[in-house]
mmCIF file of C-alpha atoms in Angstrom:
data_model
loop_
_atom_site.group_PDB
_atom_site.id
_atom_site.type_symbol
_atom_site.label_atom_id
_atom_site.label_comp_id
_atom_site.label_asym_id
_atom_site.label_seq_id
_atom_site.Cartn_x
_atom_site.Cartn_y
_atom_site.Cartn_z
ATOM 1 C CA MET A 1 18.002 39.796 -18.066
ATOM 2 C CA THR A 2 16.036 39.882 -14.631
ATOM 3 C CA THR A 3 13.306 36.967 -15.841
ATOM 4 C CA ASP A 4 16.576 35.057 -17.496
ATOM 5 C CA LEU A 5 18.040 34.981 -13.758
ATOM 6 C CA SER A 6 14.481 34.246 -12.291
ATOM 7 C CA ALA A 7 13.785 31.280 -14.664
ATOM 8 C CA HIS A 8 17.367 29.616 -13.914
ATOM 9 C CA ASP A 9 16.826 29.677 -10.112
ATOM 10 C CA ARG A 10 12.885 28.065 -10.448
ATOM 11 C CA LEU A 11 14.410 25.583 -12.591
ATOM 12 C CA SER A 12 17.506 25.092 -9.785
ATOM 13 C CA THR A 13 14.690 24.825 -7.116
ATOM 14 C CA LEU A 14 13.326 22.216 -9.330
ATOM 15 C CA ASP A 15 16.566 20.166 -9.544
ATOM 16 C CA ARG A 16 16.844 19.984 -6.078
ATOM 17 C CA THR A 17 13.295 19.692 -5.116
ATOM 18 C CA TRP A 18 12.670 16.081 -7.025
ATOM 19 C CA PRO A 19 15.735 14.482 -5.188
ATOM 20 C CA HIS A 20 14.216 15.728 -2.281
ATOM 21 C CA LEU A 21 11.024 14.369 -2.535
ATOM 22 C CA GLU A 22 11.770 10.954 -3.793
ATOM 23 C CA ARG A 23 14.430 10.421 -0.672
ATOM 24 C CA VAL A 24 11.156 11.460 2.027
ATOM 25 C CA THR A 25 9.054 9.328 -0.194
ATOM 26 C CA GLY A 26 11.172 6.052 0.136
ATOM 27 C CA ALA A 27 11.314 7.452 3.791
ATOM 28 C CA VAL A 28 7.615 7.540 4.280
ATOM 29 C CA GLY A 29 7.553 4.354 2.848
ATOM 30 C CA LEU A 30 9.377 2.577 4.975
ATOM 31 C CA ALA A 31 7.461 4.111 8.115
ATOM 32 C CA ALA A 32 4.644 2.547 6.648
ATOM 33 C CA ILE A 33 5.746 -0.664 6.501
ATOM 34 C CA VAL A 34 7.243 -0.825 9.773
ATOM 35 C CA LEU A 35 3.428 0.965 10.775
ATOM 36 C CA ILE A 36 1.566 -1.285 9.020
ATOM 37 C CA PHE A 37 2.985 -4.648 9.720
ATOM 38 C CA GLY A 38 3.577 -3.915 13.671
ATOM 39 C CA SER A 39 -0.396 -2.722 13.791
ATOM 40 C CA VAL A 40 -1.199 -5.911 12.077
ATOM 41 C CA ILE A 41 0.550 -8.476 14.113
ATOM 42 C CA VAL A 42 -1.089 -7.202 16.898
ATOM 43 C CA ILE A 43 -4.383 -7.244 14.911
ATOM 44 C CA GLY A 44 -3.615 -10.609 14.410
ATOM 45 C CA GLU A 45 -3.442 -12.699 17.641
ATOM 46 C CA GLY A 46 -5.680 -15.357 17.683
ATOM 47 C CA GLU A 47 -7.043 -14.751 14.721
ATOM 48 C CA PRO A 48 -9.488 -17.869 13.456
ATOM 49 C CA PRO A 49 -8.305 -19.147 10.141
ATOM 50 C CA THR A 50 -10.229 -17.091 6.933
ATOM 51 C CA VAL A 51 -13.049 -19.220 6.631
ATOM 52 C CA ALA A 52 -13.781 -19.322 10.084
ATOM 53 C CA THR A 53 -16.711 -20.944 12.148
ATOM 54 C CA VAL A 54 -19.126 -19.060 13.844
ATOM 55 C CA ALA A 55 -18.134 -20.594 17.511
ATOM 56 C CA GLN A 56 -14.296 -19.605 15.978
ATOM 57 C CA SER A 57 -15.460 -16.145 15.324
ATOM 58 C CA ALA A 58 -17.535 -15.534 18.175
ATOM 59 C CA ARG A 59 -14.232 -16.633 20.832
ATOM 60 C CA TYR A 60 -11.978 -14.641 19.050
ATOM 61 C CA PHE A 61 -14.348 -11.239 18.923
ATOM 62 C CA ARG A 62 -14.688 -12.277 22.725
ATOM 63 C CA GLU A 63 -11.170 -12.848 23.532
ATOM 64 C CA ALA A 64 -9.779 -9.607 21.983
ATOM 65 C CA ASP A 65 -12.209 -7.305 23.732
ATOM 66 C CA GLY A 66 -9.322 -5.043 25.390
ATOM 67 C CA ALA A 67 -7.827 -2.078 25.167
ATOM 68 C CA TRP A 68 -4.665 -3.327 23.001
ATOM 69 C CA LEU A 69 -6.859 -4.250 19.913
ATOM 70 C CA GLN A 70 -8.745 -0.775 19.641
ATOM 71 C CA ALA A 71 -4.809 1.040 20.448
ATOM 72 C CA ALA A 72 -3.739 -1.515 17.294
ATOM 73 C CA SER A 73 -6.818 -0.644 15.251
ATOM 74 C CA ALA A 74 -5.913 2.881 15.585
ATOM 75 C CA LEU A 75 -2.302 2.530 14.640
ATOM 76 C CA PHE A 76 -3.249 0.357 11.857
ATOM 77 C CA ALA A 77 -5.212 3.166 10.569
ATOM 78 C CA ILE A 78 -2.678 6.225 11.182
ATOM 79 C CA SER A 79 -0.588 3.761 9.139
ATOM 80 C CA LEU A 80 -2.653 3.828 6.344
ATOM 81 C CA LEU A 81 -2.703 7.455 5.727
ATOM 82 C CA VAL A 82 1.216 7.203 5.979
ATOM 83 C CA PHE A 83 0.926 4.807 2.889
ATOM 84 C CA LEU A 84 -1.303 7.009 0.803
ATOM 85 C CA TRP A 85 1.494 9.625 1.396
ATOM 86 C CA PHE A 86 4.048 7.170 -0.115
ATOM 87 C CA ALA A 87 1.721 5.910 -3.026
ATOM 88 C CA VAL A 88 1.144 9.636 -3.949
ATOM 89 C CA GLY A 89 4.904 10.582 -3.705
ATOM 90 C CA LEU A 90 5.797 7.822 -5.906
ATOM 91 C CA SER A 91 3.210 8.033 -8.547
ATOM 92 C CA GLN A 92 4.381 11.626 -8.846
ATOM 93 C CA ILE A 93 7.899 10.312 -9.405
ATOM 94 C CA LEU A 94 6.888 8.121 -11.647
ATOM 95 C CA ARG A 95 4.587 10.559 -13.557
ATOM 96 C CA ARG A 96 7.438 12.872 -14.122
ATOM 97 C CA ALA A 97 9.350 10.121 -15.688
ATOM 98 C CA GLU A 98 7.050 8.071 -17.633
ATOM 99 C CA PRO A 99 6.219 8.745 -21.366
ATOM 100 C CA ASP A 100 3.349 10.766 -22.196
ATOM 101 C CA PRO A 101 0.169 10.069 -21.997
ATOM 102 C CA PRO A 102 1.195 9.244 -18.237
ATOM 103 C CA TRP A 103 -1.580 6.749 -17.078
ATOM 104 C CA CYS A 104 0.088 4.276 -15.629
ATOM 105 C CA SER A 105 1.197 6.465 -12.433
ATOM 106 C CA THR A 106 -2.139 7.565 -12.188
ATOM 107 C CA VAL A 107 -3.566 4.408 -12.019
ATOM 108 C CA ALA A 108 -1.173 3.591 -9.280
ATOM 109 C CA GLN A 109 -1.885 6.676 -7.507
ATOM 110 C CA LEU A 110 -5.515 6.324 -7.759
ATOM 111 C CA SER A 111 -5.192 2.006 -7.120
ATOM 112 C CA GLY A 112 -3.098 3.334 -3.552
ATOM 113 C CA VAL A 113 -6.215 5.430 -2.602
ATOM 114 C CA LEU A 114 -8.613 3.087 -3.160
ATOM 115 C CA ALA A 115 -6.381 0.760 -1.038
ATOM 116 C CA VAL A 116 -6.302 2.948 2.025
ATOM 117 C CA ALA A 117 -10.407 4.203 1.546
ATOM 118 C CA PHE A 118 -10.915 -0.038 1.942
ATOM 119 C CA GLY A 119 -8.975 0.019 4.876
ATOM 120 C CA LEU A 120 -9.759 2.596 6.809
ATOM 121 C CA VAL A 121 -13.856 2.009 6.004
ATOM 122 C CA ASN A 122 -13.627 -1.418 6.732
ATOM 123 C CA THR A 123 -14.084 -1.463 10.711
ATOM 124 C CA SER A 124 -16.364 -4.485 11.042
ATOM 125 C CA ILE A 125 -13.553 -6.182 13.181
ATOM 126 C CA GLU A 126 -12.797 -2.966 15.380
ATOM 127 C CA ALA A 127 -16.780 -3.140 15.950
ATOM 128 C CA ALA A 128 -17.018 -6.258 16.508
ATOM 129 C CA ALA A 129 -14.560 -6.583 19.369
ATOM 130 C CA HIS A 130 -15.837 -3.905 21.057
ATOM 131 C CA ARG A 131 -19.077 -5.702 21.908
ATOM 132 C CA GLY A 132 -17.298 -8.742 21.742
ATOM 133 C CA ASP A 133 -18.460 -9.787 25.490
ATOM 134 C CA VAL A 134 -22.043 -9.523 24.496
ATOM 135 C CA ILE A 135 -22.152 -9.876 20.410
ATOM 136 C CA ASP A 136 -24.490 -12.787 18.997
ATOM 137 C CA PRO A 137 -22.499 -15.562 17.368
ATOM 138 C CA THR A 138 -24.129 -15.166 14.011
ATOM 139 C CA VAL A 139 -23.558 -11.570 14.318
ATOM 140 C CA ALA A 140 -19.762 -12.330 15.229
ATOM 141 C CA ALA A 141 -19.388 -14.679 12.066
ATOM 142 C CA TYR A 142 -20.895 -12.014 10.076
ATOM 143 C CA ALA A 143 -18.840 -9.229 11.358
ATOM 144 C CA TRP A 144 -15.565 -11.485 10.541
ATOM 145 C CA ASP A 145 -16.661 -12.167 6.904
ATOM 146 C CA VAL A 146 -16.881 -8.759 6.026
ATOM 147 C CA GLY A 147 -13.821 -8.029 7.077
ATOM 148 C CA THR A 148 -12.257 -11.366 5.531
ATOM 149 C CA PHE A 149 -14.026 -9.684 2.091
ATOM 150 C CA GLY A 150 -12.595 -6.201 2.963
ATOM 151 C CA PHE A 151 -9.137 -7.042 3.196
ATOM 152 C CA ALA A 152 -9.892 -9.488 -0.346
ATOM 153 C CA ASN A 153 -10.749 -6.209 -1.873
ATOM 154 C CA ALA A 154 -7.818 -4.498 -0.021
ATOM 155 C CA ARG A 155 -5.362 -6.833 -1.463
ATOM 156 C CA LEU A 156 -6.841 -5.972 -4.743
ATOM 157 C CA ALA A 157 -6.456 -2.924 -4.614
ATOM 158 C CA LEU A 158 -2.393 -2.925 -3.648
ATOM 159 C CA GLY A 159 -2.323 -5.433 -6.541
ATOM 160 C CA GLY A 160 -3.445 -3.250 -8.668
ATOM 161 C CA PHE A 161 -0.718 0.053 -7.424
ATOM 162 C CA ALA A 162 1.774 -2.565 -8.178
ATOM 163 C CA LEU A 163 0.967 -3.420 -11.292
ATOM 164 C CA ALA A 164 0.585 0.464 -12.256
ATOM 165 C CA ALA A 165 3.350 1.285 -10.869
ATOM 166 C CA GLY A 166 5.671 -1.589 -11.961
ATOM 167 C CA LEU A 167 4.176 -0.564 -15.647
ATOM 168 C CA ALA A 168 5.332 3.006 -15.594
ATOM 169 C CA ALA A 169 8.622 2.004 -13.931
ATOM 170 C CA ARG A 170 9.500 -0.220 -16.630
ATOM 171 C CA ALA A 171 8.329 2.628 -19.341
ATOM 172 C CA SER A 172 10.310 4.979 -17.895
ATOM 173 C CA GLY A 173 13.314 3.250 -16.568
ATOM 174 C CA LEU A 174 13.322 4.745 -13.228
ATOM 175 C CA PHE A 175 14.135 2.131 -11.263
ATOM 176 C CA PRO A 176 15.550 -1.623 -12.645
ATOM 177 C CA ARG A 177 14.320 -2.945 -14.879
ATOM 178 C CA TRP A 178 14.454 -6.414 -12.256
ATOM 179 C CA LEU A 179 12.466 -4.362 -9.683
ATOM 180 C CA ALA A 180 10.207 -2.893 -12.457
ATOM 181 C CA TRP A 181 9.208 -6.792 -13.549
ATOM 182 C CA LEU A 182 9.034 -7.760 -9.655
ATOM 183 C CA GLY A 183 5.820 -4.947 -8.959
ATOM 184 C CA ILE A 184 3.846 -6.111 -12.605
ATOM 185 C CA VAL A 185 4.213 -9.795 -11.677
ATOM 186 C CA SER A 186 3.741 -9.798 -7.757
ATOM 187 C CA GLY A 187 0.838 -6.977 -8.135
ATOM 188 C CA ALA A 188 -0.729 -8.684 -11.181
ATOM 189 C CA LEU A 189 -0.801 -12.172 -9.598
ATOM 190 C CA LEU A 190 -2.259 -10.368 -6.680
ATOM 191 C CA VAL A 191 -5.066 -9.188 -8.493
ATOM 192 C CA LEU A 192 -5.554 -12.327 -9.622
ATOM 193 C CA ALA A 193 -5.441 -14.145 -6.204
ATOM 194 C CA ARG A 194 -9.250 -12.274 -6.006
ATOM 195 C CA PHE A 195 -10.540 -15.196 -7.174
ATOM 196 C CA VAL A 196 -9.255 -17.383 -4.314
ATOM 197 C CA TRP A 197 -9.727 -14.985 -1.373
ATOM 198 C CA SER A 198 -9.967 -17.982 1.152
ATOM 199 C CA ALA A 199 -7.027 -20.024 -0.075
ATOM 200 C CA ASP A 200 -4.110 -18.126 2.156
ATOM 201 C CA VAL A 201 -1.675 -20.137 0.609
ATOM 202 C CA LEU A 202 -2.633 -19.066 -3.052
ATOM 203 C CA TRP A 203 -2.758 -14.870 -1.918
ATOM 204 C CA THR A 204 0.055 -15.005 0.815
ATOM 205 C CA PHE A 205 2.434 -15.142 -1.625
ATOM 206 C CA PRO A 206 2.060 -12.360 -4.005
ATOM 207 C CA TYR A 207 0.822 -10.694 -1.437
ATOM 208 C CA LEU A 208 4.713 -10.513 0.296
ATOM 209 C CA ALA A 209 6.213 -10.212 -2.771
ATOM 210 C CA MET A 210 4.525 -6.909 -2.846
ATOM 211 C CA TRP A 211 5.454 -5.368 0.024
ATOM 212 C CA LEU A 212 9.155 -6.506 -0.611
ATOM 213 C CA TRP A 213 9.266 -4.913 -3.758
ATOM 214 C CA MET A 214 8.340 -1.577 -2.110
ATOM 215 C CA LEU A 215 10.614 -2.419 0.945
ATOM 216 C CA ILE A 216 13.354 -2.500 -2.072
ATOM 217 C CA THR A 217 11.960 1.058 -3.848
ATOM 218 C CA CYS A 218 12.012 2.261 -0.958
ATOM 219 C CA VAL A 219 15.409 1.901 -0.334
ATOM 220 C CA LEU A 220 16.244 2.853 -3.438
ATOM 221 C CA LEU A 221 14.482 6.597 -3.402
ATOM 222 C CA VAL A 222 16.545 7.140 -0.005
ATOM 223 C CA ARG A 223 19.920 6.184 -1.470
ATOM 224 C CA ARG A 224 19.222 8.412 -4.172
ATOM 225 C CA GLY A 225 21.987 10.851 -4.675
ATOM 226 C CA PRO A 226 21.117 14.393 -5.645
ATOM 227 C CA SER A 227 22.742 13.759 -8.695
ATOM 228 C CA VAL A 228 20.111 11.753 -9.959
ATOM 229 C CA SER A 229 18.804 13.434 -13.281
ATOM 230 C CA VAL A 230 15.195 12.235 -13.809
ATOM 231 C CA SER A 231 13.620 13.172 -17.051
ATOM 232 C CA ARG A 232 10.079 12.417 -19.381
ATOM 233 C CA ARG A 233 11.193 9.652 -21.651
ATOM 234 C CA THR A 234 9.133 9.883 -25.194
ATOM 235 C CA ALA A 235 7.188 7.112 -26.056
ATOM 236 C CA PRO A 236 8.123 5.237 -29.743
#
């Protein structure tokens, strides 16, 4: 009898834990969006074009040699860790509902980790700006190119995250079908946009669409009521 009551208590705890995780994940995701865009707007002030000349790169790093860029870069690094918590949380939520084997949600989690890793490791712009008053112009151009290619790879990982999460959401029925397709399409286009990394007009649209998908997903998670029941669907 005691064993039955204990099992019931554990089930009740799980029923309370998952809705709480959904709301926390949504709130963390919203915080990540605000922090990422807030820091990127500051860092991007006065940036040269994606395919910058040697003179443009050197000028940017000379003018960016200040405490404001380092502070914004630190905030951006923190925002990536916040995004990591969101990516892991969403992957866990999707894994619970995705039909076995839950491989799409697993790929989503790994892609989120890759996106954060690319962002944290890619510090060439911060390093060049730190020595902006003495950096050689050719070295400045190289640092800018390294940062540009690093950002392109980070977008690739973000596209993989949205694509895999969208596929998992479509299979599980956890989110509206149109939202799942928004993640799938924006993620797939963002992956393909790696081939046109230098054409801002071609990768910007799927990039912003991916963030729109994440924003709507976070809002739905925050607003999801405690009465919503989630169970693993059986693959046909």
